[in-house]
Structure formats: structure tokens, C-alpha cells
PDB file of C-alpha atoms in Angstrom:
ATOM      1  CA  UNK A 286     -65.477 -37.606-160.258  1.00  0.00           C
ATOM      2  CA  UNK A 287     -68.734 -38.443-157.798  1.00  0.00           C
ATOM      3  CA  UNK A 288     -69.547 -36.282-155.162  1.00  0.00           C
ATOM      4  CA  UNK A 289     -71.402 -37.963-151.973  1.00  0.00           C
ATOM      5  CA  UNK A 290     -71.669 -36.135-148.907  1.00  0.00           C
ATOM      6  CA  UNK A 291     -68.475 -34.818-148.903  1.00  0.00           C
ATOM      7  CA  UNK A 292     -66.590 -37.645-150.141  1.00  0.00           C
ATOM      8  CA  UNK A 293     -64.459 -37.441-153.617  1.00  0.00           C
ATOM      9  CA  UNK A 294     -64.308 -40.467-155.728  1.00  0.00           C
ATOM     10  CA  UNK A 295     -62.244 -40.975-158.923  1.00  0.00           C
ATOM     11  CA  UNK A 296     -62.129 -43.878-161.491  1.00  0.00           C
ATOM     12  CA  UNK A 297     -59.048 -44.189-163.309  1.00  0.00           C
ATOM     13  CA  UNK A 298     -55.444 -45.058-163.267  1.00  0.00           C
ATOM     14  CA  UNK A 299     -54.908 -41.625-165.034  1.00  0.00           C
ATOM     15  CA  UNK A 300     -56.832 -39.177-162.645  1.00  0.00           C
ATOM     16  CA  UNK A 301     -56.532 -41.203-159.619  1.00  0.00           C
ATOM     17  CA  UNK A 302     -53.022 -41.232-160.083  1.00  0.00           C
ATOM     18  CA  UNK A 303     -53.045 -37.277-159.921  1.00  0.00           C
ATOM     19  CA  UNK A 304     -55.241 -36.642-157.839  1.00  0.00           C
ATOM     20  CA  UNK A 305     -53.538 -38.768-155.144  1.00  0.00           C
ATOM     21  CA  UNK A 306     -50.340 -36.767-155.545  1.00  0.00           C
ATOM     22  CA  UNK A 307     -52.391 -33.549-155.638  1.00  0.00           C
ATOM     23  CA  UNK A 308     -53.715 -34.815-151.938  1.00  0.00           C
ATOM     24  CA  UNK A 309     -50.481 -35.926-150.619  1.00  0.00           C
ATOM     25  CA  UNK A 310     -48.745 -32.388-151.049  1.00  0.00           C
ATOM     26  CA  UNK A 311     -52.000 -30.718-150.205  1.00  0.00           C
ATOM     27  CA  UNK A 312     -51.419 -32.058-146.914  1.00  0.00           C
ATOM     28  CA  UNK A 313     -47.736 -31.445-146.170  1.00  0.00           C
ATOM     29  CA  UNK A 314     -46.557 -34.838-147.861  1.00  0.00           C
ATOM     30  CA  UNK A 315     -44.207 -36.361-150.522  1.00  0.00           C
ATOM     31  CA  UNK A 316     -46.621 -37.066-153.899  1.00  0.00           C
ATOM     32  CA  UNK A 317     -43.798 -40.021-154.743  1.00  0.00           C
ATOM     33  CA  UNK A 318     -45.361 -41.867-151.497  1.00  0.00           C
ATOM     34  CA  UNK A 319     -47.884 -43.877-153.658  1.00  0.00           C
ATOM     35  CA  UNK A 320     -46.580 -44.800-156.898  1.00  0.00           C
ATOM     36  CA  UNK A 321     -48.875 -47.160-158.594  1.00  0.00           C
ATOM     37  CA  UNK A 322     -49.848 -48.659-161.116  1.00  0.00           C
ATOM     38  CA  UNK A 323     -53.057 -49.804-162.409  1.00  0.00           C
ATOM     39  CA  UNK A 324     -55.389 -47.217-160.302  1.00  0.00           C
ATOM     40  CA  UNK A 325     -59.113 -48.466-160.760  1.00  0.00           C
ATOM     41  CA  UNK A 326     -60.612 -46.285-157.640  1.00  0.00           C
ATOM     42  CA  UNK A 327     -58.635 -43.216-155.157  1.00  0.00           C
ATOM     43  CA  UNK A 328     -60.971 -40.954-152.698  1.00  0.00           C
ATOM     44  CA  UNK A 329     -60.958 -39.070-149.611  1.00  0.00           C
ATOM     45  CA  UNK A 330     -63.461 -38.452-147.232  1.00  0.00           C
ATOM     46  CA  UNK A 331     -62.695 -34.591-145.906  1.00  0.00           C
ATOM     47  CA  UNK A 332     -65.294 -34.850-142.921  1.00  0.00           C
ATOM     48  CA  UNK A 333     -63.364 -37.882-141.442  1.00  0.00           C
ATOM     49  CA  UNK A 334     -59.879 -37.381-143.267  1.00  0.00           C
ATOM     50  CA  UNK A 335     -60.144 -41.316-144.849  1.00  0.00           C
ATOM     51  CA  UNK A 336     -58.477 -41.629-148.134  1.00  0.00           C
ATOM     52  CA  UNK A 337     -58.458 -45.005-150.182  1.00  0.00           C
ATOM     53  CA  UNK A 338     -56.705 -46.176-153.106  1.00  0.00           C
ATOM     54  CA  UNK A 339     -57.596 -49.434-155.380  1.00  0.00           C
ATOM     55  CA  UNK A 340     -55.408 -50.877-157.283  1.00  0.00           C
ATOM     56  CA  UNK A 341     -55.486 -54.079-160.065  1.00  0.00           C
ATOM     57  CA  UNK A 342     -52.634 -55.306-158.701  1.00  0.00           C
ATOM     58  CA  UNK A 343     -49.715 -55.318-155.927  1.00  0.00           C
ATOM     59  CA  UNK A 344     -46.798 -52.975-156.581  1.00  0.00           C
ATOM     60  CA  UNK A 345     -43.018 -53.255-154.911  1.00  0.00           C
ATOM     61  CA  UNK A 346     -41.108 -50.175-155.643  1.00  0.00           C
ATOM     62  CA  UNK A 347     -37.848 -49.227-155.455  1.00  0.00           C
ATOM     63  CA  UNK A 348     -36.691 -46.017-153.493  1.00  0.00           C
ATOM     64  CA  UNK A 349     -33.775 -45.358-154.141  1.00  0.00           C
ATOM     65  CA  UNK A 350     -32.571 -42.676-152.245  1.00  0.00           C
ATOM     66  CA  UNK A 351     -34.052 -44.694-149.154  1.00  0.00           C
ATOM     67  CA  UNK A 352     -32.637 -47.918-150.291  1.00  0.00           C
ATOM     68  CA  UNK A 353     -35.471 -49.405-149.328  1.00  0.00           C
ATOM     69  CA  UNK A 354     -38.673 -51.639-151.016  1.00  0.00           C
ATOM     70  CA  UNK A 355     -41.825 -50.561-150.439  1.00  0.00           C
ATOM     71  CA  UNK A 356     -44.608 -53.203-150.986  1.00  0.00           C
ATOM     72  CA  UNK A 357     -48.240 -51.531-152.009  1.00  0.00           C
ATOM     73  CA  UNK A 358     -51.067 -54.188-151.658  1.00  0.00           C
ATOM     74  CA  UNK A 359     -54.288 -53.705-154.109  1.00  0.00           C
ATOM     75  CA  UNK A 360     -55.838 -51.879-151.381  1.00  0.00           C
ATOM     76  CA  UNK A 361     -55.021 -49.050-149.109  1.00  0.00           C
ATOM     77  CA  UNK A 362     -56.719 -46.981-146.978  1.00  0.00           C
ATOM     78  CA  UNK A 363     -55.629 -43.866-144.355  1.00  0.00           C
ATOM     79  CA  UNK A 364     -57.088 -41.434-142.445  1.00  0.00           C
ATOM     80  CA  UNK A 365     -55.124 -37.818-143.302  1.00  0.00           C
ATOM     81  CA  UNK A 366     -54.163 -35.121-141.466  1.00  0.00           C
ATOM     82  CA  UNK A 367     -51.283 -32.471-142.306  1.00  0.00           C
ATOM     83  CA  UNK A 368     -47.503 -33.815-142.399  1.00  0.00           C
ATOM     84  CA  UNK A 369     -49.841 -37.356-140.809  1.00  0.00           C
ATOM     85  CA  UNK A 370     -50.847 -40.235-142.508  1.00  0.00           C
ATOM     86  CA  UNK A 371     -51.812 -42.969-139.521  1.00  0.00           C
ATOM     87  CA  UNK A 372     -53.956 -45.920-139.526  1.00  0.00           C
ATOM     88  CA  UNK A 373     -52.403 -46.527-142.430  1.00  0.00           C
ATOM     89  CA  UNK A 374     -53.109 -50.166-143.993  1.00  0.00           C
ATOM     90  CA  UNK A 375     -51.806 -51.897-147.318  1.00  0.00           C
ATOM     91  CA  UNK A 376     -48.390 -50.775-147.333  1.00  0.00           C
ATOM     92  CA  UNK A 377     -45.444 -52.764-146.445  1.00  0.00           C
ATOM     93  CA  UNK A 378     -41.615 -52.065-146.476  1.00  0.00           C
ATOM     94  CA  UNK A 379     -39.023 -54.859-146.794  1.00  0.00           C
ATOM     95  CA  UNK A 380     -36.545 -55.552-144.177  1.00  0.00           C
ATOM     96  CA  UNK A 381     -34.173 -57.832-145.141  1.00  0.00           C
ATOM     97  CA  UNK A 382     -36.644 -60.976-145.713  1.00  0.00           C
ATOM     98  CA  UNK A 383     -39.333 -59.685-143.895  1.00  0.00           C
ATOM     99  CA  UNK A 384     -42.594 -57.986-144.687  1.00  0.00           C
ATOM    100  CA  UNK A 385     -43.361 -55.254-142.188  1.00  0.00           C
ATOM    101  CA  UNK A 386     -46.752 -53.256-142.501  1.00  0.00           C
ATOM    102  CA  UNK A 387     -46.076 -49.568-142.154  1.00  0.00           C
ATOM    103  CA  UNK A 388     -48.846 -48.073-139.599  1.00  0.00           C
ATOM    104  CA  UNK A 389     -48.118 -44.378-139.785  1.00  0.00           C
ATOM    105  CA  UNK A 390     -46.048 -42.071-141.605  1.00  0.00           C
ATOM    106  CA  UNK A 391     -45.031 -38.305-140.513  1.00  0.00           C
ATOM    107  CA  UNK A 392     -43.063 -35.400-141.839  1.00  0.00           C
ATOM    108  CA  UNK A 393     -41.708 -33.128-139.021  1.00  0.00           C
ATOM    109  CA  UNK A 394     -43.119 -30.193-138.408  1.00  0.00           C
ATOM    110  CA  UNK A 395     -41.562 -27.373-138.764  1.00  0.00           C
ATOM    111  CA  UNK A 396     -39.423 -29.555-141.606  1.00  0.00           C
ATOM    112  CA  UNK A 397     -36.554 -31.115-140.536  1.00  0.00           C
ATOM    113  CA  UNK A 398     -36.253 -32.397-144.004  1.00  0.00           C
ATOM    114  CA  UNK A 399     -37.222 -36.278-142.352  1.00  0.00           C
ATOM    115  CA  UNK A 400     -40.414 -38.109-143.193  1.00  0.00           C
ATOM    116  CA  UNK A 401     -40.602 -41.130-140.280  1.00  0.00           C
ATOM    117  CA  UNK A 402     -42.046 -44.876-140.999  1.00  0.00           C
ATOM    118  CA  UNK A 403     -43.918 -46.257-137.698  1.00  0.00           C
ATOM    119  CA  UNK A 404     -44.829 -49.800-137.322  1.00  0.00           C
ATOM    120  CA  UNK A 405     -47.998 -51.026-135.470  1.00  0.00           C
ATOM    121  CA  UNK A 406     -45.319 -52.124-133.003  1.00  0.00           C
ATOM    122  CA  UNK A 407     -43.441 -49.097-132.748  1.00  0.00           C
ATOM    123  CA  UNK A 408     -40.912 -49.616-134.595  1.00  0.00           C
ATOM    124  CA  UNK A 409     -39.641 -46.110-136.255  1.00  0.00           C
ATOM    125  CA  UNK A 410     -37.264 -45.332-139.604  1.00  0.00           C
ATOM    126  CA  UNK A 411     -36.348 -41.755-140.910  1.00  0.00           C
ATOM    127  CA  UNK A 412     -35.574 -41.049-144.454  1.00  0.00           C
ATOM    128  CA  UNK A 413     -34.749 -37.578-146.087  1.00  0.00           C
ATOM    129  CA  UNK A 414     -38.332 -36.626-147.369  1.00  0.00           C
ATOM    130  CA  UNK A 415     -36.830 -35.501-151.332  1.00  0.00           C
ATOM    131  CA  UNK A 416     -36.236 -39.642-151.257  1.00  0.00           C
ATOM    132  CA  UNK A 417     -39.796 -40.034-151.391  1.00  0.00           C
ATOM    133  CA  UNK A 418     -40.435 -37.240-154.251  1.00  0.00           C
ATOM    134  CA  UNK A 419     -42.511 -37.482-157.190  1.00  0.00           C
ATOM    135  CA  UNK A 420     -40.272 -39.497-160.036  1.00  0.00           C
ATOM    136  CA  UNK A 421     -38.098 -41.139-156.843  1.00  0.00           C
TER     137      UNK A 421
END
């Protein structure tokens, strides 16, 4: 791990991959949100809440309990908050034969047990949140 002014960076498909979890629950969300593979690079900046994740290569995943594909491009960056991941880029979810990039994603607080998908153009899905759980 560095250290620079308050920023955390991690080399590693094998620490980043953990550590990325580690952050997601830290802040009130699913660790199954991000599963990738091939992790070269993962930080967060806790000043300004940015978190990035660099990947080899492009990953569609399966959830199953959500029935839905989730594309993860080799790149993707966030700003954090609790339950709030927004200005969210690199992650796309398939709907029928499009592509849609995913903008924001928010679990209810208190839990309602829902974690919600916003597009850039306001479009909005709900999911039970276990469908996004580590292993999912």
C-alpha cells in the first residue's frame, strides 16, 4: 500500500480485490458490487470520497438473484459516501440488447433491504441488496 496525502493505493488483483470489498461494506454497501478479475490498481481518496479501480480487462457478470448482467469496463471510478455510490463511471448493466451506464447506486436508509440502480437519465431499478452479496 502507498500513502499520499490521504489517499490509499493498492497494487494487486489479490489485495485490491479485498480491500475493495472491505470499502464497500465499510460504507453501508454490498462487497459482491465489484467482482473482478484481474485487479492491477484500487484506491480511495477519504478527503474527497473518490475511489478507483483498474482492471486488465472488461468483466460481464452474472447476478443471479437480480437476473441481470452487469458489464465492468477496465476502469472505474466513484466518489463514496455511506449507503451512496454516485458519479459512478465504468459500469454498465444490460437491458435486453442495450448497454446502459449505471450513474449512481443507493441502499435505503434505514434498510429497506433494496439497493437502487440510477441512470445518468434517470432511469431507476431496485434489487434485494443480499442479490448483490459477496459470492452472488
Amino acid at each position: 500500500m502507498a500513502e499520499k496525502a490521504g489517499k490509499e493505493i493498492y497494487h494487486g488483483h489479490d489485495i485490491c480485490l479485498k480491500k475493495s470489498i472491505e470499502l464497500l461494506e465499510e460504507f453501508g454497501l454490498p462487497g459482491g458490487l465489484l467482482p473482478l478479475d484481474n485487479i492491477e490498481e484500487c484506491g480511495v481518496d477519504r478527503e474527497s470520497g473518490l475511489i478507483w479501480i483498474k482492471a486488465k480487462k472488461r468483466v460481464d457478470h452474472y447476478f443471479k438473484k437480480a437476473g441481470r448482467t452487469v458489464i465492468y469496463g477496465t476502469e472505474i471510478r466513484a466518489t463514496i459516501q455511506k449507503n451512496h455510490l454516485r458519479n459512478l463511471t465504468g459500469v454498465r448493466a444490460k437491458e435486453y440488447f442495450l448497454s446502459i451506464p449505471i450513474g449512481e447506486i443507493l441502499v435505503d436508509e434505514p434498510s429497506s433491504g433494496k439497493i437502487h440502480f440510477k441512470t445518468f437519465g434517470g432511469i431507476s431499478k431496485s434489487f434485494p441488496v443480499e442479490a448483490f452479496a459477496v459470492g452472488e
